[in-house]
Amino acid sequence: MKSKYYAPKYQETKFHCIHCNVFAEQRWYKVIINGVGQSELEVSICTHCNNRTYWLKDKMIYPDESPVESVHPDLPEDCVKEYNEARSIFSRSPRAAAALLRLCVQKLMPHIGESGKNINNDIKSLVNKGLSPLVQKALDYCRVIGNNSVHPGEIVVNDSPDIAQKLFAMINYTVEDRITRPNEIEALYNNLPDEARKQIEKRDGKE
């Protein structure tokens, strides 16, 4: 199962490295420039892969990739493009990233048993089928923030990038709950001896 993601953050001593994606200790140093002396540039070095991340003041400037969760390995292939595109532009435009992630959620819906035509109706249908309240809240978070990115309302996404950043985690949480866990349980169940599964099906009247 996917572990909690800790995004790279200025002066944090541990986070998921943007290079190796391992949660590891980060060592921070001031950058000294010949002829200039100490600058505002700082570097964090991952103790796992030894790769460097450069920061100017409190902003990551290298590598040019947003410090947000990487895509869940079980996110369906036709949703991955929007997710990764949102990840690549998040630092420049959280609003545009949120709009792409809303589309990602809409494309995810058919993979979890819904039409994908209307996210709000799809969530209602999932709730009627017994959807976990936590997953419902994750999906509604994506729906509301995504809608605000397209039709600005009470939430100004560009002014609150942390709000948009959480969208990545909410999508991955939904994938974990609705795709990964059921697949893992189904695989375990199918590994039971045939006779044991037949007895279970007989017990439950499925013969």
Coordinates of N, CA and C in Angstrom, one line a residue:
M1 N 0.8 -1.2 0.0 CA 0.0 0.0 0.0 C 0.9 1.2 0.0
K2 N 0.3 2.3 -0.6 CA 1.1 3.5 -0.7 C 1.2 4.2 0.6
S3 N 2.4 4.6 1.0 CA 2.7 5.3 2.3 C 2.4 6.7 2.2
K4 N 2.3 7.4 3.3 CA 2.0 8.8 3.3 C 3.2 9.6 2.6
Y5 N 2.8 10.6 1.8 CA 3.8 11.3 1.1 C 4.1 12.7 1.8
Y6 N 5.4 12.9 2.0 CA 5.9 14.2 2.6 C 6.6 15.0 1.6
A7 N 5.9 16.1 1.1 CA 6.5 16.9 0.0 C 7.7 17.6 0.4
P8 N 8.7 17.8 -0.5 CA 9.8 18.6 -0.2 C 9.4 20.0 0.3
K9 N 10.0 20.4 1.4 CA 9.7 21.7 2.0 C 10.9 22.4 2.5
Y10 N 11.0 23.7 2.3 CA 12.2 24.5 2.7 C 12.5 24.3 4.1
Q11 N 13.8 23.9 4.3 CA 14.4 23.7 5.6 C 13.9 22.5 6.4
E12 N 13.1 21.7 5.8 CA 12.7 20.5 6.5 C 13.8 19.5 6.5
T13 N 14.0 18.7 7.5 CA 15.1 17.8 7.6 C 14.8 16.4 7.0
K14 N 13.6 16.1 6.8 CA 13.2 14.9 6.2 C 12.0 15.1 5.3
F15 N 12.0 14.6 4.1 CA 10.9 14.6 3.2 C 11.2 13.6 2.0
H16 N 10.2 13.4 1.2 CA 10.3 12.5 0.0 C 11.2 13.2 -1.0
C17 N 12.3 12.6 -1.3 CA 13.2 13.3 -2.3 C 12.6 13.3 -3.7
I18 N 12.7 14.5 -4.3 CA 12.2 14.7 -5.6 C 12.9 13.8 -6.7
H19 N 14.1 13.4 -6.4 CA 14.9 12.6 -7.3 C 14.6 11.1 -7.2
C20 N 14.7 10.6 -6.0 CA 14.6 9.1 -5.8 C 13.2 8.7 -5.2
N21 N 12.4 9.7 -4.7 CA 11.1 9.5 -4.2 C 11.1 8.7 -2.9
V22 N 12.3 8.6 -2.2 CA 12.4 8.0 -0.9 C 12.3 9.0 0.2
F23 N 11.6 8.6 1.3 CA 11.5 9.5 2.5 C 12.9 9.4 3.2
A24 N 13.6 10.4 3.1 CA 15.0 10.4 3.6 C 15.4 11.7 4.3
E25 N 16.5 11.6 5.1 CA 17.0 12.8 5.7 C 17.6 13.7 4.6
Q26 N 17.4 15.0 4.8 CA 18.0 16.0 3.9 C 19.0 16.9 4.7
R27 N 20.1 17.1 4.1 CA 21.2 18.0 4.7 C 21.2 19.3 4.0
W28 N 21.2 20.4 4.7 CA 21.1 21.7 4.1 C 22.4 22.5 4.2
Y29 N 22.7 23.2 3.2 CA 23.9 24.0 3.1 C 23.7 25.3 2.4
K30 N 24.4 26.4 2.8 CA 24.4 27.6 2.1 C 25.3 27.5 0.9
V31 N 25.0 28.1 -0.2 CA 25.8 28.1 -1.3 C 26.7 29.3 -1.3
I32 N 28.1 29.1 -1.5 CA 29.1 30.1 -1.5 C 29.5 30.3 -3.0
I33 N 29.3 31.5 -3.5 CA 29.7 31.9 -4.8 C 31.0 32.6 -4.8
N34 N 32.0 32.1 -5.6 CA 33.3 32.8 -5.7 C 33.2 34.2 -6.1
G35 N 33.8 35.1 -5.3 CA 33.8 36.5 -5.6 C 32.6 37.3 -5.1
V36 N 31.6 36.5 -4.6 CA 30.4 37.1 -4.1 C 30.2 36.8 -2.6
G37 N 30.6 35.6 -2.2 CA 30.4 35.2 -0.9 C 29.1 34.4 -0.7
Q38 N 28.6 34.4 0.5 CA 27.4 33.7 0.8 C 26.2 34.3 0.0
S39 N 25.4 33.5 -0.7 CA 24.3 34.0 -1.4 C 23.0 33.5 -0.7
E40 N 21.8 33.9 -1.3 CA 20.6 33.4 -0.8 C 20.2 32.0 -1.3
L41 N 21.1 31.5 -2.1 CA 20.9 30.1 -2.7 C 21.3 29.1 -1.6
E42 N 20.4 28.1 -1.5 CA 20.7 27.0 -0.6 C 20.5 25.6 -1.3
V43 N 21.2 24.6 -0.8 CA 21.0 23.3 -1.4 C 20.7 22.3 -0.3
S44 N 19.8 21.4 -0.6 CA 19.5 20.2 0.2 C 20.0 19.0 -0.5
I45 N 20.7 18.1 0.3 CA 21.3 16.9 -0.3 C 20.6 15.7 0.3
C46 N 20.1 14.8 -0.5 CA 19.4 13.6 0.0 C 20.4 12.6 0.5
T47 N 20.2 12.1 1.7 CA 21.2 11.1 2.2 C 21.0 9.8 1.7
H48 N 19.9 9.6 0.9 CA 19.7 8.3 0.3 C 20.3 8.2 -1.1
C49 N 20.1 9.2 -1.9 CA 20.6 9.1 -3.3 C 21.8 10.1 -3.6
N50 N 22.0 11.0 -2.6 CA 23.1 12.0 -2.7 C 22.8 13.1 -3.8
N51 N 21.6 13.1 -4.4 CA 21.3 14.2 -5.3 C 20.9 15.5 -4.6
R52 N 21.1 16.5 -5.4 CA 20.9 17.9 -4.8 C 19.6 18.6 -5.3
T53 N 19.0 19.3 -4.4 CA 17.9 20.2 -4.7 C 18.3 21.6 -4.4
Y54 N 18.1 22.5 -5.3 CA 18.5 23.9 -5.0 C 17.3 24.8 -4.7
W55 N 17.4 25.7 -3.8 CA 16.4 26.5 -3.3 C 16.8 28.0 -3.3
L56 N 16.0 28.9 -3.8 CA 16.2 30.3 -3.7 C 15.2 30.9 -2.7
K57 N 15.7 31.4 -1.6 CA 14.9 31.8 -0.5 C 14.1 30.6 -0.1
D58 N 12.8 30.5 -0.2 CA 12.0 29.4 0.2 C 11.4 28.6 -0.9
K59 N 11.9 28.8 -2.2 CA 11.3 28.2 -3.3 C 12.3 27.2 -4.0
M60 N 11.8 26.0 -4.3 CA 12.6 25.1 -5.0 C 12.8 25.6 -6.5
I61 N 14.1 25.7 -6.9 CA 14.3 26.1 -8.3 C 14.9 25.0 -9.2
Y62 N 15.4 24.0 -8.6 CA 16.0 22.9 -9.3 C 15.8 21.6 -8.4
P63 N 15.3 20.5 -9.0 CA 14.8 20.4 -10.4 C 13.5 21.1 -10.6
D64 N 13.2 21.4 -11.9 CA 12.0 22.1 -12.2 C 10.8 21.2 -12.2
E65 N 10.5 20.6 -11.1 CA 9.4 19.7 -10.9 C 8.7 20.0 -9.6
S66 N 7.4 20.1 -9.6 CA 6.6 20.5 -8.5 C 6.8 19.5 -7.3
P67 N 7.0 20.0 -6.1 CA 7.1 19.1 -4.9 C 5.7 18.6 -4.4
V68 N 5.1 17.8 -5.3 CA 3.8 17.2 -5.0 C 3.9 15.7 -5.2
E69 N 2.9 15.0 -4.7 CA 3.0 13.5 -4.7 C 3.1 13.0 -6.2
S70 N 3.9 12.0 -6.3 CA 4.0 11.3 -7.6 C 2.8 10.5 -7.8
V71 N 2.5 10.1 -9.1 CA 1.3 9.4 -9.4 C 1.3 8.0 -8.8
H72 N 0.1 7.7 -8.3 CA -0.1 6.4 -7.7 C 0.1 5.3 -8.8
P73 N 0.8 4.2 -8.5 CA 1.1 3.2 -9.6 C -0.2 2.6 -10.1
D74 N -1.3 2.6 -9.4 CA -2.6 2.0 -9.9 C -3.5 3.0 -10.5
L75 N -3.1 4.3 -10.6 CA -4.0 5.2 -11.3 C -4.1 4.7 -12.8
P76 N -5.4 4.6 -13.3 CA -5.5 4.1 -14.7 C -4.8 4.9 -15.7
E77 N -4.3 4.2 -16.7 CA -3.4 4.9 -17.7 C -4.0 6.1 -18.3
D78 N -5.3 6.1 -18.6 CA -5.9 7.2 -19.3 C -6.1 8.4 -18.4
C79 N -5.8 8.3 -17.1 CA -5.8 9.4 -16.1 C -4.4 10.0 -15.8
V80 N -3.4 9.2 -16.2 CA -2.0 9.6 -15.8 C -1.6 10.9 -16.5
K81 N -1.9 11.1 -17.7 CA -1.5 12.3 -18.4 C -1.9 13.5 -17.7
E82 N -3.2 13.6 -17.3 CA -3.6 14.8 -16.6 C -2.9 15.0 -15.3
Y83 N -2.7 13.9 -14.6 CA -2.1 14.0 -13.3 C -0.7 14.5 -13.4
N84 N 0.1 13.9 -14.3 CA 1.5 14.3 -14.5 C 1.6 15.8 -15.1
E85 N 0.7 16.1 -15.9 CA 0.7 17.5 -16.5 C 0.4 18.5 -15.4
A86 N -0.5 18.1 -14.5 CA -0.8 19.0 -13.3 C 0.4 19.1 -12.4
R87 N 1.1 18.0 -12.2 CA 2.3 18.0 -11.4 C 3.4 18.9 -11.9
S88 N 3.5 18.9 -13.3 CA 4.6 19.7 -13.9 C 4.3 21.2 -13.9
I89 N 3.1 21.6 -13.8 CA 2.8 23.0 -13.9 C 2.3 23.6 -12.5
F90 N 2.3 22.8 -11.5 CA 1.7 23.2 -10.2 C 2.4 24.5 -9.7
S91 N 3.7 24.5 -9.7 CA 4.4 25.6 -9.1 C 4.1 26.9 -9.9
R92 N 3.9 26.8 -11.2 CA 3.6 28.0 -12.0 C 2.2 28.5 -11.9
S93 N 1.3 27.5 -11.8 CA -0.2 27.8 -11.8 C -0.9 26.7 -11.0
P94 N -1.1 26.9 -9.7 CA -1.9 25.9 -9.0 C -3.4 25.8 -9.5
R95 N -3.9 27.0 -10.0 CA -5.2 27.0 -10.6 C -5.3 26.1 -11.8
A96 N -4.4 26.2 -12.7 CA -4.4 25.3 -13.9 C -4.2 23.8 -13.5
A97 N -3.4 23.6 -12.5 CA -3.1 22.2 -12.0 C -4.4 21.6 -11.5
A98 N -5.2 22.5 -10.7 CA -6.4 22.0 -10.1 C -7.4 21.7 -11.2
A99 N -7.5 22.5 -12.2 CA -8.4 22.2 -13.3 C -8.1 20.9 -14.0
L100 N -6.8 20.6 -14.2 CA -6.4 19.3 -14.8 C -6.8 18.1 -13.9
L101 N -6.6 18.3 -12.6 CA -6.9 17.2 -11.6 C -8.4 17.0 -11.5
R102 N -9.2 18.0 -11.7 CA -10.6 17.8 -11.8 C -11.0 16.9 -13.0
L103 N -10.3 17.1 -14.1 CA -10.5 16.3 -15.3 C -10.0 14.9 -15.0
C104 N -8.9 14.8 -14.3 CA -8.4 13.5 -13.9 C -9.4 12.7 -13.1
V105 N -10.1 13.3 -12.1 CA -11.1 12.7 -11.3 C -12.3 12.2 -12.2
Q106 N -12.7 13.1 -13.1 CA -13.8 12.7 -14.0 C -13.5 11.5 -14.8
K107 N -12.2 11.4 -15.3 CA -11.8 10.3 -16.1 C -11.6 9.0 -15.3
L108 N -11.4 9.2 -14.0 CA -11.3 8.1 -13.0 C -12.6 7.4 -12.8
M109 N -13.7 8.2 -12.8 CA -15.0 7.7 -12.4 C -15.4 6.4 -13.1
P110 N -15.3 6.2 -14.4 CA -15.7 5.0 -15.1 C -14.9 3.8 -14.5
H111 N -13.7 4.0 -14.0 CA -12.9 2.9 -13.5 C -13.3 2.4 -12.2
I112 N -14.2 3.2 -11.5 CA -14.7 2.8 -10.2 C -16.2 2.6 -10.2
G113 N -16.7 2.4 -11.5 CA -18.1 2.0 -11.6 C -19.1 3.0 -11.9
E114 N -18.7 4.3 -12.3 CA -19.6 5.3 -12.6 C -19.5 5.8 -14.0
S115 N -20.4 6.8 -14.4 CA -20.4 7.2 -15.8 C -19.3 8.1 -16.2
G116 N -18.9 9.0 -15.3 CA -17.9 10.0 -15.6 C -18.4 11.2 -16.3
K117 N -19.8 11.3 -16.4 CA -20.4 12.4 -17.1 C -20.6 13.6 -16.1
N118 N -20.9 13.3 -14.9 CA -21.1 14.4 -13.9 C -20.6 13.9 -12.6
I119 N -19.5 14.6 -12.1 CA -18.8 14.1 -10.9 C -19.7 14.1 -9.7
N120 N -20.5 15.2 -9.5 CA -21.4 15.3 -8.4 C -22.4 14.1 -8.4
N121 N -23.0 13.8 -9.5 CA -23.9 12.6 -9.6 C -23.2 11.3 -9.3
D122 N -22.0 11.2 -9.8 CA -21.2 10.0 -9.7 C -20.9 9.8 -8.2
I123 N -20.6 10.8 -7.5 CA -20.3 10.7 -6.0 C -21.5 10.3 -5.3
K124 N -22.7 10.9 -5.6 CA -23.9 10.5 -5.0 C -24.2 9.1 -5.2
S125 N -24.0 8.6 -6.4 CA -24.2 7.2 -6.7 C -23.3 6.3 -5.9
L126 N -22.1 6.6 -5.8 CA -21.1 5.9 -5.0 C -21.5 5.8 -3.5
V127 N -22.0 7.0 -3.0 CA -22.4 7.0 -1.6 C -23.6 6.1 -1.4
N128 N -24.6 6.0 -2.4 CA -25.7 5.1 -2.3 C -25.3 3.7 -2.3
K129 N -24.1 3.4 -2.9 CA -23.6 2.0 -3.0 C -22.8 1.7 -1.8
G130 N -22.6 2.6 -0.8 CA -21.9 2.4 0.4 C -20.5 2.9 0.4
L131 N -20.2 3.9 -0.4 CA -18.9 4.5 -0.4 C -18.5 5.0 1.0
S132 N -17.2 4.7 1.4 CA -16.7 5.2 2.6 C -16.8 6.7 2.7
P133 N -17.3 7.2 3.9 CA -17.4 8.7 4.0 C -16.0 9.4 3.8
L134 N -14.9 8.8 4.1 CA -13.6 9.4 3.9 C -13.3 9.6 2.4
V135 N -13.6 8.6 1.6 CA -13.4 8.6 0.2 C -14.4 9.7 -0.4
Q136 N -15.6 9.7 0.1 CA -16.6 10.7 -0.4 C -16.0 12.1 -0.2
K137 N -15.5 12.3 1.0 CA -14.9 13.7 1.3 C -13.7 14.0 0.4
A138 N -12.9 13.0 0.1 CA -11.8 13.2 -0.7 C -12.2 13.6 -2.1
L139 N -13.2 12.8 -2.6 CA -13.7 13.1 -4.0 C -14.4 14.5 -4.0
D140 N -15.2 14.8 -3.0 CA -15.8 16.1 -3.0 C -14.8 17.3 -2.9
Y141 N -13.7 17.0 -2.2 CA -12.7 18.0 -2.1 C -12.1 18.3 -3.5
C142 N -11.9 17.2 -4.2 CA -11.4 17.4 -5.6 C -12.4 18.1 -6.5
R143 N -13.7 17.8 -6.3 CA -14.7 18.4 -7.1 C -14.9 19.9 -6.8
V144 N -14.9 20.2 -5.5 CA -15.1 21.6 -5.2 C -13.9 22.5 -5.6
I145 N -12.7 22.0 -5.2 CA -11.5 22.8 -5.6 C -11.3 22.9 -7.1
G146 N -11.6 21.8 -7.8 CA -11.5 21.8 -9.2 C -12.5 22.7 -9.9
N147 N -13.7 22.8 -9.4 CA -14.7 23.7 -9.9 C -14.3 25.1 -9.7
N148 N -13.7 25.4 -8.5 CA -13.3 26.8 -8.2 C -12.2 27.2 -9.1
S149 N -11.4 26.3 -9.6 CA -10.3 26.6 -10.5 C -10.8 27.0 -11.9
V150 N -12.0 26.4 -12.3 CA -12.5 26.7 -13.6 C -13.5 27.9 -13.5
H151 N -14.3 27.9 -12.4 CA -15.3 29.0 -12.2 C -15.0 29.6 -10.8
P152 N -14.1 30.6 -10.7 CA -13.7 31.1 -9.5 C -14.9 31.5 -8.6
G153 N -14.8 31.1 -7.3 CA -15.8 31.3 -6.3 C -15.2 31.8 -5.1
E154 N -15.5 31.2 -3.9 CA -15.0 31.6 -2.6 C -13.6 31.3 -2.4
I155 N -13.1 30.3 -3.1 CA -11.7 29.8 -3.0 C -10.9 30.3 -4.1
V156 N -9.8 31.1 -3.8 CA -8.9 31.6 -4.9 C -7.7 30.7 -4.9
V157 N -7.7 29.7 -5.8 CA -6.7 28.6 -5.8 C -5.3 29.2 -5.9
N158 N -5.0 30.1 -6.8 CA -3.7 30.6 -7.0 C -3.2 31.3 -5.7
D159 N -4.1 31.9 -4.9 CA -3.7 32.5 -3.7 C -3.5 31.5 -2.5
S160 N -3.9 30.3 -2.7 CA -3.8 29.2 -1.7 C -3.3 28.0 -2.3
P161 N -2.0 27.9 -2.7 CA -1.5 26.7 -3.4 C -1.6 25.5 -2.6
D162 N -1.5 25.6 -1.2 CA -1.6 24.4 -0.4 C -2.9 23.7 -0.6
I163 N -4.0 24.4 -0.8 CA -5.3 23.8 -1.1 C -5.2 22.9 -2.3
A164 N -4.6 23.5 -3.4 CA -4.5 22.7 -4.6 C -3.6 21.5 -4.5
Q165 N -2.5 21.7 -3.7 CA -1.5 20.7 -3.5 C -2.1 19.4 -2.9
K166 N -3.1 19.6 -2.1 CA -3.8 18.4 -1.4 C -4.6 17.6 -2.4
L167 N -4.9 18.2 -3.6 CA -5.7 17.4 -4.6 C -4.9 16.1 -5.0
F168 N -3.6 16.3 -5.1 CA -2.8 15.1 -5.6 C -3.0 14.0 -4.5
A169 N -2.9 14.3 -3.3 CA -3.1 13.3 -2.2 C -4.5 12.7 -2.2
M170 N -5.5 13.5 -2.4 CA -6.9 13.1 -2.4 C -7.1 12.1 -3.6
I171 N -6.5 12.3 -4.7 CA -6.7 11.4 -5.9 C -6.0 10.1 -5.6
N172 N -4.8 10.2 -5.0 CA -4.1 8.9 -4.7 C -4.8 8.1 -3.6
Y173 N -5.4 8.9 -2.6 CA -6.1 8.2 -1.6 C -7.3 7.4 -2.2
T174 N -8.0 8.1 -3.1 CA -9.2 7.4 -3.7 C -8.7 6.2 -4.5
V175 N -7.7 6.3 -5.3 CA -7.2 5.1 -6.0 C -6.8 4.0 -5.1
E176 N -6.1 4.3 -4.0 CA -5.7 3.3 -3.0 C -6.9 2.6 -2.5
D177 N -8.0 3.3 -2.2 CA -9.2 2.7 -1.5 C -10.0 2.0 -2.5
R178 N -10.2 2.6 -3.7 CA -11.2 2.0 -4.7 C -10.6 1.0 -5.7
I179 N -9.3 1.1 -5.9 CA -8.7 0.2 -6.9 C -7.6 -0.8 -6.2
T180 N -6.6 -0.2 -5.5 CA -5.5 -1.0 -5.0 C -6.0 -2.0 -4.0
R181 N -6.7 -1.6 -3.0 CA -7.1 -2.5 -1.9 C -8.0 -3.6 -2.4
P182 N -9.1 -3.3 -3.2 CA -9.9 -4.4 -3.7 C -9.1 -5.4 -4.6
N183 N -8.2 -4.9 -5.4 CA -7.4 -5.8 -6.2 C -6.5 -6.7 -5.3
E184 N -5.9 -6.1 -4.3 CA -5.1 -6.9 -3.4 C -5.9 -8.0 -2.7
I185 N -7.1 -7.6 -2.2 CA -7.9 -8.6 -1.5 C -8.4 -9.7 -2.5
E186 N -8.8 -9.3 -3.7 CA -9.2 -10.2 -4.7 C -8.1 -11.2 -5.0
A187 N -6.9 -10.7 -5.1 CA -5.8 -11.6 -5.5 C -5.5 -12.6 -4.3
L188 N -5.6 -12.2 -3.1 CA -5.4 -13.0 -1.9 C -6.5 -14.1 -1.9
Y189 N -7.8 -13.7 -2.1 CA -8.9 -14.6 -2.1 C -8.7 -15.7 -3.2
N190 N -8.3 -15.3 -4.4 CA -8.2 -16.2 -5.5 C -7.1 -17.2 -5.3
N191 N -6.2 -16.9 -4.3 CA -5.1 -17.9 -4.0 C -5.5 -18.9 -3.0
L192 N -6.7 -18.8 -2.5 CA -7.3 -19.9 -1.6 C -7.5 -21.2 -2.4
P193 N -7.3 -22.3 -1.8 CA -7.6 -23.6 -2.5 C -9.0 -23.6 -3.1
D194 N -9.2 -24.2 -4.2 CA -10.5 -24.3 -4.9 C -11.6 -24.8 -4.0
E195 N -11.3 -25.8 -3.2 CA -12.3 -26.4 -2.3 C -12.8 -25.4 -1.3
A196 N -11.8 -24.7 -0.7 CA -12.2 -23.7 0.3 C -13.1 -22.6 -0.3
R197 N -12.8 -22.2 -1.5 CA -13.6 -21.1 -2.2 C -15.0 -21.7 -2.5
K198 N -15.1 -23.0 -2.9 CA -16.4 -23.6 -3.2 C -17.2 -23.7 -2.0
Q199 N -16.6 -24.0 -0.8 CA -17.4 -24.0 0.4 C -17.9 -22.7 0.8
I200 N -17.1 -21.6 0.6 CA -17.5 -20.3 0.9 C -18.7 -19.9 0.0
E201 N -18.6 -20.2 -1.3 CA -19.7 -19.8 -2.2 C -20.9 -20.6 -1.9
K202 N -20.8 -21.9 -1.5 CA -22.0 -22.6 -1.1 C -22.6 -22.0 0.2
R203 N -21.8 -21.6 1.1 CA -22.3 -21.0 2.3 C -23.1 -19.7 2.0
D204 N -22.6 -19.0 1.0 CA -23.2 -17.7 0.7 C -24.3 -17.8 -0.4
G205 N -24.6 -19.1 -0.8 CA -25.6 -19.3 -1.8 C -25.3 -18.8 -3.1
K206 N -24.0 -18.9 -3.5 CA -23.6 -18.4 -4.8 C -23.4 -19.6 -5.9
E207 N -23.7 -20.8 -5.4 CA -23.6 -21.9 -6.4 C -24.7 -21.9 -7.4

